[in-house]
Amino acid sequence: MTNYSDSFLGSINGENIHYGTPINPCAADRVPGGSSSGSAVAVGAKLVDFSLGTDTGGSVRVPASYCGIFGFRPSHGAITESGVTPMAQSFDTVGWFARDPKTFTSVGRILLQLTEVSAVRATRIIIADDCFRLSSTPFDLITQVVTKAAEKLYGGDVLKHENLGDYVKDNVPSLNHFMTKEKTDQVYNIPSLAALSSAMRSLQRFEFKSNHGEWISAVKPNLGPGISERVSEALYATGEDTDICHAIRRELRDALTSLLGDFGVLMIPTVPGSPPKLQTDPSELEVFRARAFSLLSIAGVSGFCQVTIPLGMNNNLPISVSLLAKHGADGFLLHLVENLYDSIKQEEAAAVSNPKNIS
């Protein structure tokens, strides 16, 4: 792994000034994703069959997407964090990476201590249309093979569409505390999810300060550009919004549980586009970063489980999609991925042989 605080503190790149940046096996001139990029690169480069990672703000989901492999953020609390230094305990999780779905699910069953259970049919797959508008990757390129695979397995009735931003705004009233009145272009921002990201980072900063503030103030470690500035911000966290943040978590979990039911999943882009180039000026990445954390905060705040599924390459860069299931439905989500992925690969092969199938 690289710097554990990299993704939590706002850099989802994985660039490391102290030990060097792991080389993205899919695109050597692109970032590998933070912070568990070392683990992801080892899997993507076929050095190991699987690896572990930590995910507080996106540190498994993002490098999995950037390196073209599977990544799993479990339901919060589903896997023990014993022996892991806490970063922000309301969000810390231990996840994992693999290249193929069978290895991926086998590792998951062990980590989650799952017994063999009978297959459960997905009752709904909800496509968050507005979230896909945040991505620079064409909507059909990400969703078409997945939706076709789902139709073959479960029938067309399972597919639903939702404007997730409006749904969250209507069903998570405590978010009003973080909603801004500034008018923003909807292409780049979903106000309720931007507010959700703000709530997540507010609570993360306060918990980080509680865990590490005294040590940082005493030792004054050299954390490198970007990270250093965000650590300084965290040291000024007051915790005044803590109760509201916990209320948002409860409301969001209830709202999404109602939306998905016991055996439904939410489909969103993992990240808002291709992995950025190495050493890109941080100011140029600000919109990308803001959109990324709007997407990453959905599972982060709700505590839901989320899987990153690789979908091959586009313009020589990896693309992926994410599925989320309710808190505690990790086994269901794992089985769904294993069941769905063979059909996804068949649809990808058909699309390659007949490009006109992709609009």
mmCIF file of C-alpha atoms in Angstrom:
data_model
loop_
_atom_site.group_PDB
_atom_site.id
_atom_site.type_symbol
_atom_site.label_atom_id
_atom_site.label_comp_id
_atom_site.label_asym_id
_atom_site.label_seq_id
_atom_site.Cartn_x
_atom_site.Cartn_y
_atom_site.Cartn_z
ATOM 1 C CA MET A 1 0.000 0.000 0.000
ATOM 2 C CA THR A 2 0.962 3.640 -0.272
ATOM 3 C CA ASN A 3 0.066 6.476 2.088
ATOM 4 C CA TYR A 4 -3.049 5.383 4.024
ATOM 5 C CA SER A 5 -4.202 8.988 4.335
ATOM 6 C CA ASP A 6 -3.879 9.730 0.613
ATOM 7 C CA SER A 7 -7.471 9.097 -0.431
ATOM 8 C CA PHE A 8 -9.087 10.170 2.833
ATOM 9 C CA LEU A 9 -7.326 13.524 2.732
ATOM 10 C CA GLY A 10 -8.432 14.308 -0.773
ATOM 11 C CA SER A 11 -5.847 12.917 -3.166
ATOM 12 C CA ILE A 12 -7.192 9.864 -4.933
ATOM 13 C CA ASN A 13 -4.117 9.625 -7.154
ATOM 14 C CA GLY A 14 -1.646 7.430 -5.241
ATOM 15 C CA GLU A 15 1.341 9.625 -6.063
ATOM 16 C CA ASN A 16 3.964 9.357 -3.306
ATOM 17 C CA ILE A 17 6.937 11.719 -2.977
ATOM 18 C CA HIS A 18 8.622 9.587 -0.317
ATOM 19 C CA TYR A 19 8.785 6.139 -1.921
ATOM 20 C CA GLY A 20 7.764 6.722 -5.521
ATOM 21 C CA THR A 21 4.446 6.121 -7.247
ATOM 22 C CA PRO A 22 3.450 2.545 -8.141
ATOM 23 C CA ILE A 23 3.227 2.074 -11.910
ATOM 24 C CA ASN A 24 -0.303 1.681 -13.225
ATOM 25 C CA PRO A 25 -0.216 -1.647 -15.133
ATOM 26 C CA CYS A 26 -2.948 -0.477 -17.536
ATOM 27 C CA ALA A 27 -1.436 2.912 -18.382
ATOM 28 C CA ALA A 28 2.059 3.752 -17.169
ATOM 29 C CA ASP A 29 1.584 7.496 -17.703
ATOM 30 C CA ARG A 30 -1.523 7.582 -15.472
ATOM 31 C CA VAL A 31 -1.981 7.589 -11.704
ATOM 32 C CA PRO A 32 -2.744 4.228 -10.036
ATOM 33 C CA GLY A 33 -5.258 5.649 -7.528
ATOM 34 C CA GLY A 34 -4.844 6.260 -3.807
ATOM 35 C CA SER A 35 -4.196 5.080 -1.230
ATOM 36 C CA SER A 36 -4.068 1.301 -1.616
ATOM 37 C CA SER A 37 -2.476 1.651 -5.036
ATOM 38 C CA GLY A 38 0.432 -0.653 -4.179
ATOM 39 C CA SER A 39 -2.015 -3.458 -3.468
ATOM 40 C CA ALA A 40 -4.015 -2.766 -6.629
ATOM 41 C CA VAL A 41 -0.927 -2.534 -8.842
ATOM 42 C CA ALA A 42 0.390 -5.860 -7.502
ATOM 43 C CA VAL A 43 -2.856 -7.552 -8.577
ATOM 44 C CA GLY A 44 -3.160 -5.697 -11.881
ATOM 45 C CA ALA A 45 0.457 -6.496 -12.792
ATOM 46 C CA LYS A 46 -0.156 -10.212 -12.029
ATOM 47 C CA LEU A 47 2.398 -10.260 -9.217
ATOM 48 C CA VAL A 48 -0.206 -11.715 -6.843
ATOM 49 C CA ASP A 49 -3.656 -13.251 -7.211
ATOM 50 C CA PHE A 50 -5.310 -10.947 -4.685
ATOM 51 C CA SER A 51 -4.423 -8.312 -2.120
ATOM 52 C CA LEU A 52 -5.927 -6.331 0.742
ATOM 53 C CA GLY A 53 -6.529 -2.601 0.943
ATOM 54 C CA THR A 54 -8.117 -0.050 3.234
ATOM 55 C CA ASP A 55 -10.954 2.188 2.111
ATOM 56 C CA THR A 56 -11.910 5.278 4.119
ATOM 57 C CA GLY A 57 -12.773 7.698 1.324
ATOM 58 C CA GLY A 58 -12.304 5.540 -1.780
ATOM 59 C CA SER A 59 -8.912 3.887 -1.379
ATOM 60 C CA VAL A 60 -9.971 0.468 -2.712
ATOM 61 C CA ARG A 61 -12.674 1.487 -5.167
ATOM 62 C CA VAL A 62 -10.607 4.112 -7.020
ATOM 63 C CA PRO A 63 -7.361 2.135 -7.572
ATOM 64 C CA ALA A 64 -9.420 -0.896 -8.606
ATOM 65 C CA SER A 65 -11.042 1.223 -11.312
ATOM 66 C CA TYR A 66 -7.790 2.838 -12.427
ATOM 67 C CA CYS A 67 -5.930 -0.500 -12.571
ATOM 68 C CA GLY A 68 -8.687 -2.448 -14.327
ATOM 69 C CA ILE A 69 -9.432 -4.987 -11.573
ATOM 70 C CA PHE A 70 -12.156 -5.905 -9.088
ATOM 71 C CA GLY A 71 -12.282 -4.038 -5.780
ATOM 72 C CA PHE A 72 -14.650 -4.415 -2.830
ATOM 73 C CA ARG A 73 -15.500 -1.992 -0.050
ATOM 74 C CA PRO A 74 -17.487 -4.079 2.469
ATOM 75 C CA SER A 75 -20.369 -2.884 4.605
ATOM 76 C CA HIS A 76 -18.960 -0.734 7.371
ATOM 77 C CA GLY A 77 -18.033 -3.009 10.274
ATOM 78 C CA ALA A 78 -18.462 -6.231 8.287
ATOM 79 C CA ILE A 79 -14.737 -7.099 8.429
ATOM 80 C CA THR A 80 -12.699 -6.625 11.578
ATOM 81 C CA GLU A 81 -10.254 -3.722 11.595
ATOM 82 C CA SER A 82 -8.212 -5.237 14.403
ATOM 83 C CA GLY A 83 -4.573 -4.283 13.917
ATOM 84 C CA VAL A 84 -5.387 -1.462 11.503
ATOM 85 C CA THR A 85 -4.491 2.062 12.602
ATOM 86 C CA PRO A 86 -7.761 4.026 12.621
ATOM 87 C CA MET A 87 -7.997 6.971 10.258
ATOM 88 C CA ALA A 88 -11.656 7.978 10.596
ATOM 89 C CA GLN A 89 -13.446 5.116 12.298
ATOM 90 C CA SER A 90 -16.934 5.966 11.068
ATOM 91 C CA PHE A 91 -15.675 5.257 7.530
ATOM 92 C CA ASP A 92 -12.660 2.918 7.785
ATOM 93 C CA THR A 93 -13.084 -0.458 6.082
ATOM 94 C CA VAL A 94 -10.814 -3.333 5.031
ATOM 95 C CA GLY A 95 -11.393 -4.403 1.442
ATOM 96 C CA TRP A 96 -9.661 -6.431 -1.231
ATOM 97 C CA PHE A 97 -8.670 -6.707 -4.905
ATOM 98 C CA ALA A 98 -8.556 -9.540 -7.471
ATOM 99 C CA ARG A 99 -8.394 -9.935 -11.250
ATOM 100 C CA ASP A 100 -11.033 -12.641 -11.737
ATOM 101 C CA PRO A 101 -14.465 -13.012 -10.146
ATOM 102 C CA LYS A 102 -13.936 -16.503 -8.712
ATOM 103 C CA THR A 103 -10.810 -15.513 -6.771
ATOM 104 C CA PHE A 104 -12.514 -12.280 -5.832
ATOM 105 C CA THR A 105 -15.563 -13.978 -4.338
ATOM 106 C CA SER A 106 -13.503 -16.736 -2.683
ATOM 107 C CA VAL A 107 -11.417 -14.154 -0.829
ATOM 108 C CA GLY A 108 -14.575 -12.280 0.115
ATOM 109 C CA ARG A 109 -16.264 -15.341 1.571
ATOM 110 C CA ILE A 110 -13.251 -15.947 3.821
ATOM 111 C CA LEU A 111 -12.866 -12.342 4.958
ATOM 112 C CA LEU A 112 -16.594 -11.954 5.558
ATOM 113 C CA GLN A 113 -16.817 -15.426 7.150
ATOM 114 C CA LEU A 114 -19.705 -16.360 4.895
ATOM 115 C CA THR A 115 -21.154 -19.843 4.762
ATOM 116 C CA GLU A 116 -22.396 -21.212 1.467
ATOM 117 C CA VAL A 117 -25.829 -19.798 0.726
ATOM 118 C CA SER A 118 -28.251 -20.430 -2.086
ATOM 119 C CA ALA A 119 -28.247 -17.963 -4.965
ATOM 120 C CA VAL A 120 -30.660 -15.058 -4.622
ATOM 121 C CA ARG A 121 -32.075 -13.345 -7.690
ATOM 122 C CA ALA A 122 -31.623 -9.593 -7.928
ATOM 123 C CA THR A 123 -35.046 -7.955 -7.691
ATOM 124 C CA ARG A 124 -34.021 -4.547 -9.021
ATOM 125 C CA ILE A 125 -30.982 -2.892 -10.568
ATOM 126 C CA ILE A 126 -31.373 0.860 -10.258
ATOM 127 C CA ILE A 127 -29.339 2.986 -12.655
ATOM 128 C CA ALA A 128 -28.526 6.409 -11.213
ATOM 129 C CA ASP A 129 -28.846 8.398 -14.443
ATOM 130 C CA ASP A 130 -27.703 11.728 -12.985
ATOM 131 C CA CYS A 131 -24.560 10.157 -11.532
ATOM 132 C CA PHE A 132 -23.534 8.922 -14.963
ATOM 133 C CA ARG A 133 -23.832 12.472 -16.268
ATOM 134 C CA LEU A 134 -20.954 13.332 -13.920
ATOM 135 C CA SER A 135 -18.670 11.017 -15.882
ATOM 136 C CA SER A 136 -16.680 11.998 -18.948
ATOM 137 C CA THR A 137 -16.945 8.402 -20.168
ATOM 138 C CA PRO A 138 -20.005 7.961 -22.438
ATOM 139 C CA PHE A 139 -23.047 6.632 -20.555
ATOM 140 C CA ASP A 140 -23.714 3.739 -22.951
ATOM 141 C CA LEU A 141 -20.090 2.641 -22.863
ATOM 142 C CA ILE A 142 -20.339 2.016 -19.126
ATOM 143 C CA THR A 143 -23.891 0.801 -18.751
ATOM 144 C CA GLN A 144 -24.876 -1.015 -21.931
ATOM 145 C CA VAL A 145 -23.028 -4.302 -21.430
ATOM 146 C CA VAL A 146 -24.134 -4.469 -17.786
ATOM 147 C CA THR A 147 -27.780 -3.787 -18.523
ATOM 148 C CA LYS A 148 -27.836 -6.294 -21.391
ATOM 149 C CA ALA A 149 -26.228 -8.925 -19.171
ATOM 150 C CA ALA A 150 -28.766 -8.216 -16.420
ATOM 151 C CA GLU A 151 -31.673 -8.452 -18.867
ATOM 152 C CA LYS A 152 -30.522 -11.891 -20.009
ATOM 153 C CA LEU A 153 -30.178 -13.165 -16.448
ATOM 154 C CA TYR A 154 -33.107 -11.498 -14.701
ATOM 155 C CA GLY A 155 -35.370 -10.010 -17.372
ATOM 156 C CA GLY A 156 -35.896 -6.403 -18.396
ATOM 157 C CA ASP A 157 -38.303 -5.653 -15.549
ATOM 158 C CA VAL A 158 -35.427 -5.688 -13.056
ATOM 159 C CA LEU A 159 -33.913 -2.529 -14.566
ATOM 160 C CA LYS A 160 -35.061 0.807 -13.132
ATOM 161 C CA HIS A 161 -33.867 4.389 -13.516
ATOM 162 C CA GLU A 162 -33.540 6.990 -10.776
ATOM 163 C CA ASN A 163 -32.373 10.565 -10.361
ATOM 164 C CA LEU A 164 -30.386 9.807 -7.228
ATOM 165 C CA GLY A 165 -29.646 13.432 -6.370
ATOM 166 C CA ASP A 166 -33.324 14.318 -6.174
ATOM 167 C CA TYR A 167 -34.109 11.152 -4.231
ATOM 168 C CA VAL A 168 -31.405 11.908 -1.655
ATOM 169 C CA LYS A 169 -32.475 15.537 -1.372
ATOM 170 C CA ASP A 170 -36.080 14.514 -0.712
ATOM 171 C CA ASN A 171 -35.289 11.755 1.768
ATOM 172 C CA VAL A 172 -32.272 13.014 3.724
ATOM 173 C CA PRO A 173 -33.542 16.277 5.261
ATOM 174 C CA SER A 174 -30.524 16.785 7.530
ATOM 175 C CA LEU A 175 -28.437 17.402 4.391
ATOM 176 C CA ASN A 176 -29.951 20.885 4.223
ATOM 177 C CA HIS A 177 -27.278 21.915 6.721
ATOM 178 C CA PHE A 178 -24.598 21.315 4.068
ATOM 179 C CA MET A 179 -26.511 22.389 0.979
ATOM 180 C CA THR A 180 -25.078 25.467 -0.704
ATOM 181 C CA LYS A 181 -27.234 28.163 -2.269
ATOM 182 C CA GLU A 182 -24.772 28.750 -5.066
ATOM 183 C CA LYS A 183 -26.141 27.826 -8.494
ATOM 184 C CA THR A 184 -23.867 25.265 -10.092
ATOM 185 C CA ASP A 185 -23.887 23.655 -13.536
ATOM 186 C CA GLN A 186 -25.550 20.251 -13.125
ATOM 187 C CA VAL A 187 -23.062 18.731 -15.552
ATOM 188 C CA TYR A 188 -20.395 19.157 -12.904
ATOM 189 C CA ASN A 189 -22.361 18.962 -9.706
ATOM 190 C CA ILE A 190 -25.286 17.218 -8.030
ATOM 191 C CA PRO A 191 -26.066 19.524 -5.088
ATOM 192 C CA SER A 192 -27.323 16.881 -2.667
ATOM 193 C CA LEU A 193 -24.382 14.553 -3.365
ATOM 194 C CA ALA A 194 -21.938 17.456 -3.101
ATOM 195 C CA ALA A 195 -23.493 18.161 0.305
ATOM 196 C CA LEU A 196 -23.153 14.482 1.186
ATOM 197 C CA SER A 197 -19.455 14.674 0.322
ATOM 198 C CA SER A 198 -19.097 17.759 2.536
ATOM 199 C CA ALA A 199 -20.735 15.960 5.449
ATOM 200 C CA MET A 200 -18.492 12.942 4.980
ATOM 201 C CA ARG A 201 -15.327 14.991 4.928
ATOM 202 C CA SER A 202 -16.410 17.107 7.897
ATOM 203 C CA LEU A 203 -16.790 14.027 10.098
ATOM 204 C CA GLN A 204 -13.643 12.433 8.677
ATOM 205 C CA ARG A 205 -11.567 15.506 9.505
ATOM 206 C CA PHE A 206 -12.811 15.586 13.090
ATOM 207 C CA GLU A 207 -12.170 11.880 13.644
ATOM 208 C CA PHE A 208 -8.735 12.144 12.030
ATOM 209 C CA LYS A 209 -7.866 15.011 14.352
ATOM 210 C CA SER A 210 -9.059 13.036 17.384
ATOM 211 C CA ASN A 211 -6.945 10.046 16.354
ATOM 212 C CA HIS A 212 -3.774 11.736 15.122
ATOM 213 C CA GLY A 213 -3.855 15.460 15.850
ATOM 214 C CA GLU A 214 -1.706 15.307 18.980
ATOM 215 C CA TRP A 215 0.968 13.197 17.265
ATOM 216 C CA ILE A 216 1.055 15.422 14.160
ATOM 217 C CA SER A 217 1.356 18.586 16.251
ATOM 218 C CA ALA A 218 4.219 17.077 18.246
ATOM 219 C CA VAL A 219 6.169 15.325 15.460
ATOM 220 C CA LYS A 220 5.360 17.633 12.512
ATOM 221 C CA PRO A 221 5.929 14.902 9.893
ATOM 222 C CA ASN A 222 6.735 15.727 6.273
ATOM 223 C CA LEU A 223 3.540 14.591 4.561
ATOM 224 C CA GLY A 224 4.173 16.006 1.113
ATOM 225 C CA PRO A 225 2.213 18.508 -0.991
ATOM 226 C CA GLY A 226 -1.561 18.274 -0.992
ATOM 227 C CA ILE A 227 -1.666 15.883 1.943
ATOM 228 C CA SER A 228 0.046 18.387 4.230
ATOM 229 C CA GLU A 229 -2.492 21.120 3.468
ATOM 230 C CA ARG A 230 -5.455 18.852 4.123
ATOM 231 C CA VAL A 231 -3.980 17.551 7.362
ATOM 232 C CA SER A 232 -3.656 21.167 8.470
ATOM 233 C CA GLU A 233 -7.352 21.683 7.669
ATOM 234 C CA ALA A 234 -8.218 18.623 9.744
ATOM 235 C CA LEU A 235 -6.334 19.980 12.757
ATOM 236 C CA TYR A 236 -8.769 22.922 12.858
ATOM 237 C CA ALA A 237 -11.859 20.677 12.836
ATOM 238 C CA THR A 238 -14.181 21.538 15.717
ATOM 239 C CA GLY A 239 -16.652 18.668 15.512
ATOM 240 C CA GLU A 240 -19.592 21.076 15.708
ATOM 241 C CA ASP A 241 -21.373 19.229 12.869
ATOM 242 C CA THR A 242 -20.841 15.734 14.283
ATOM 243 C CA ASP A 243 -24.427 15.166 15.422
ATOM 244 C CA ILE A 244 -25.792 16.362 12.079
ATOM 245 C CA CYS A 245 -23.387 14.104 10.200
ATOM 246 C CA HIS A 246 -24.569 11.084 12.178
ATOM 247 C CA ALA A 247 -28.190 12.058 11.499
ATOM 248 C CA ILE A 248 -27.390 12.253 7.772
ATOM 249 C CA ARG A 249 -25.884 8.774 7.957
ATOM 250 C CA ARG A 250 -29.006 7.313 9.560
ATOM 251 C CA GLU A 251 -31.342 9.051 7.121
ATOM 252 C CA LEU A 252 -29.292 8.074 4.073
ATOM 253 C CA ARG A 253 -29.034 4.442 5.142
ATOM 254 C CA ASP A 254 -32.803 4.265 5.677
ATOM 255 C CA ALA A 255 -33.541 6.026 2.372
ATOM 256 C CA LEU A 256 -31.263 3.818 0.273
ATOM 257 C CA THR A 257 -32.448 0.669 2.022
ATOM 258 C CA SER A 258 -36.001 1.622 1.099
ATOM 259 C CA LEU A 259 -34.940 2.332 -2.500
ATOM 260 C CA LEU A 260 -33.068 -0.939 -3.022
ATOM 261 C CA GLY A 261 -34.943 -3.359 -0.808
ATOM 262 C CA ASP A 262 -33.290 -6.562 0.351
ATOM 263 C CA PHE A 263 -32.050 -7.727 -3.039
ATOM 264 C CA GLY A 264 -31.599 -4.625 -5.150
ATOM 265 C CA VAL A 265 -28.437 -2.844 -6.269
ATOM 266 C CA LEU A 266 -27.603 0.703 -7.284
ATOM 267 C CA MET A 267 -25.455 1.211 -10.387
ATOM 268 C CA ILE A 268 -23.154 4.253 -10.486
ATOM 269 C CA PRO A 269 -19.835 5.146 -12.116
ATOM 270 C CA THR A 270 -16.960 4.308 -9.780
ATOM 271 C CA VAL A 271 -15.093 7.477 -10.759
ATOM 272 C CA PRO A 272 -16.001 10.381 -13.053
ATOM 273 C CA GLY A 273 -13.655 9.428 -15.877
ATOM 274 C CA SER A 274 -10.308 7.942 -16.891
ATOM 275 C CA PRO A 275 -7.340 7.955 -14.494
ATOM 276 C CA PRO A 276 -5.602 11.346 -14.658
ATOM 277 C CA LYS A 277 -2.076 11.711 -15.999
ATOM 278 C CA LEU A 278 0.811 11.624 -13.561
ATOM 279 C CA GLN A 279 1.838 14.956 -12.049
ATOM 280 C CA THR A 280 -1.229 16.800 -13.285
ATOM 281 C CA ASP A 281 -1.562 20.183 -11.595
ATOM 282 C CA PRO A 282 -3.931 19.708 -8.620
ATOM 283 C CA SER A 283 -5.917 22.803 -9.595
ATOM 284 C CA GLU A 284 -6.748 21.160 -12.934
ATOM 285 C CA LEU A 285 -8.183 18.157 -11.088
ATOM 286 C CA GLU A 286 -10.478 20.100 -8.758
ATOM 287 C CA VAL A 287 -13.715 19.462 -10.674
ATOM 288 C CA PHE A 288 -12.793 15.800 -11.204
ATOM 289 C CA ARG A 289 -11.981 15.388 -7.522
ATOM 290 C CA ALA A 290 -15.222 17.039 -6.398
ATOM 291 C CA ARG A 291 -17.298 14.813 -8.673
ATOM 292 C CA ALA A 292 -15.362 11.743 -7.529
ATOM 293 C CA PHE A 293 -16.099 12.350 -3.858
ATOM 294 C CA SER A 294 -19.766 12.988 -4.646
ATOM 295 C CA LEU A 295 -19.866 9.438 -6.005
ATOM 296 C CA LEU A 296 -17.634 7.883 -3.352
ATOM 297 C CA SER A 297 -19.596 9.419 -0.479
ATOM 298 C CA ILE A 298 -22.737 7.391 -1.247
ATOM 299 C CA ALA A 299 -21.306 4.161 0.166
ATOM 300 C CA GLY A 300 -19.037 6.037 2.551
ATOM 301 C CA VAL A 301 -21.822 7.788 4.435
ATOM 302 C CA SER A 302 -24.452 5.042 4.184
ATOM 303 C CA GLY A 303 -22.032 2.262 5.145
ATOM 304 C CA PHE A 304 -23.314 0.197 2.194
ATOM 305 C CA CYS A 305 -21.106 -2.337 0.421
ATOM 306 C CA GLN A 306 -19.777 -1.428 -3.030
ATOM 307 C CA VAL A 307 -17.991 -3.398 -5.726
ATOM 308 C CA THR A 308 -15.874 -2.016 -8.574
ATOM 309 C CA ILE A 309 -16.287 -4.120 -11.727
ATOM 310 C CA PRO A 310 -13.751 -3.736 -14.569
ATOM 311 C CA LEU A 311 -15.261 -3.265 -18.028
ATOM 312 C CA GLY A 312 -12.187 -3.447 -20.225
ATOM 313 C CA MET A 313 -10.498 -0.540 -21.951
ATOM 314 C CA ASN A 314 -11.626 2.554 -23.844
ATOM 315 C CA ASN A 315 -9.039 4.589 -25.748
ATOM 316 C CA ASN A 316 -6.378 2.407 -24.065
ATOM 317 C CA LEU A 317 -7.595 3.386 -20.597
ATOM 318 C CA PRO A 318 -9.505 1.214 -18.104
ATOM 319 C CA ILE A 319 -13.184 1.784 -17.391
ATOM 320 C CA SER A 320 -15.396 0.343 -14.665
ATOM 321 C CA VAL A 321 -18.819 0.451 -13.078
ATOM 322 C CA SER A 322 -19.872 0.125 -9.441
ATOM 323 C CA LEU A 323 -22.769 -1.709 -7.807
ATOM 324 C CA LEU A 324 -23.933 -0.942 -4.261
ATOM 325 C CA ALA A 325 -26.118 -3.097 -2.029
ATOM 326 C CA LYS A 326 -27.616 -2.419 1.381
ATOM 327 C CA HIS A 327 -25.607 -2.647 4.586
ATOM 328 C CA GLY A 328 -25.045 -6.310 5.427
ATOM 329 C CA ALA A 329 -25.813 -7.605 1.922
ATOM 330 C CA ASP A 330 -22.146 -8.286 1.109
ATOM 331 C CA GLY A 331 -22.698 -11.984 0.361
ATOM 332 C CA PHE A 332 -25.564 -11.189 -1.990
ATOM 333 C CA LEU A 333 -23.471 -8.577 -3.826
ATOM 334 C CA LEU A 334 -20.517 -10.951 -4.179
ATOM 335 C CA HIS A 335 -22.685 -13.682 -5.626
ATOM 336 C CA LEU A 336 -24.355 -11.206 -7.984
ATOM 337 C CA VAL A 337 -20.971 -10.115 -9.356
ATOM 338 C CA GLU A 338 -19.831 -13.682 -9.943
ATOM 339 C CA ASN A 339 -23.124 -14.553 -11.617
ATOM 340 C CA LEU A 340 -23.287 -11.377 -13.706
ATOM 341 C CA TYR A 341 -19.687 -11.127 -14.865
ATOM 342 C CA ASP A 342 -19.755 -14.080 -17.289
ATOM 343 C CA SER A 343 -22.691 -12.449 -19.049
ATOM 344 C CA ILE A 344 -20.889 -9.086 -19.038
ATOM 345 C CA LYS A 345 -17.880 -10.645 -20.773
ATOM 346 C CA GLN A 346 -20.167 -12.212 -23.375
ATOM 347 C CA GLU A 347 -21.748 -8.816 -24.058
ATOM 348 C CA GLU A 348 -18.310 -7.178 -24.292
ATOM 349 C CA ALA A 349 -17.218 -9.774 -26.842
ATOM 350 C CA ALA A 350 -20.395 -9.227 -28.861
ATOM 351 C CA ALA A 351 -19.848 -5.454 -28.791
ATOM 352 C CA VAL A 352 -16.279 -5.850 -30.045
ATOM 353 C CA SER A 353 -17.367 -8.129 -32.889
ATOM 354 C CA ASN A 354 -20.199 -5.762 -33.831
ATOM 355 C CA PRO A 355 -19.318 -2.163 -32.783
ATOM 356 C CA LYS A 356 -22.637 -0.884 -34.171
ATOM 357 C CA ASN A 357 -24.281 -2.450 -31.140
ATOM 358 C CA ILE A 358 -22.851 0.352 -29.026
ATOM 359 C CA SER A 359 -24.663 3.615 -29.586
#
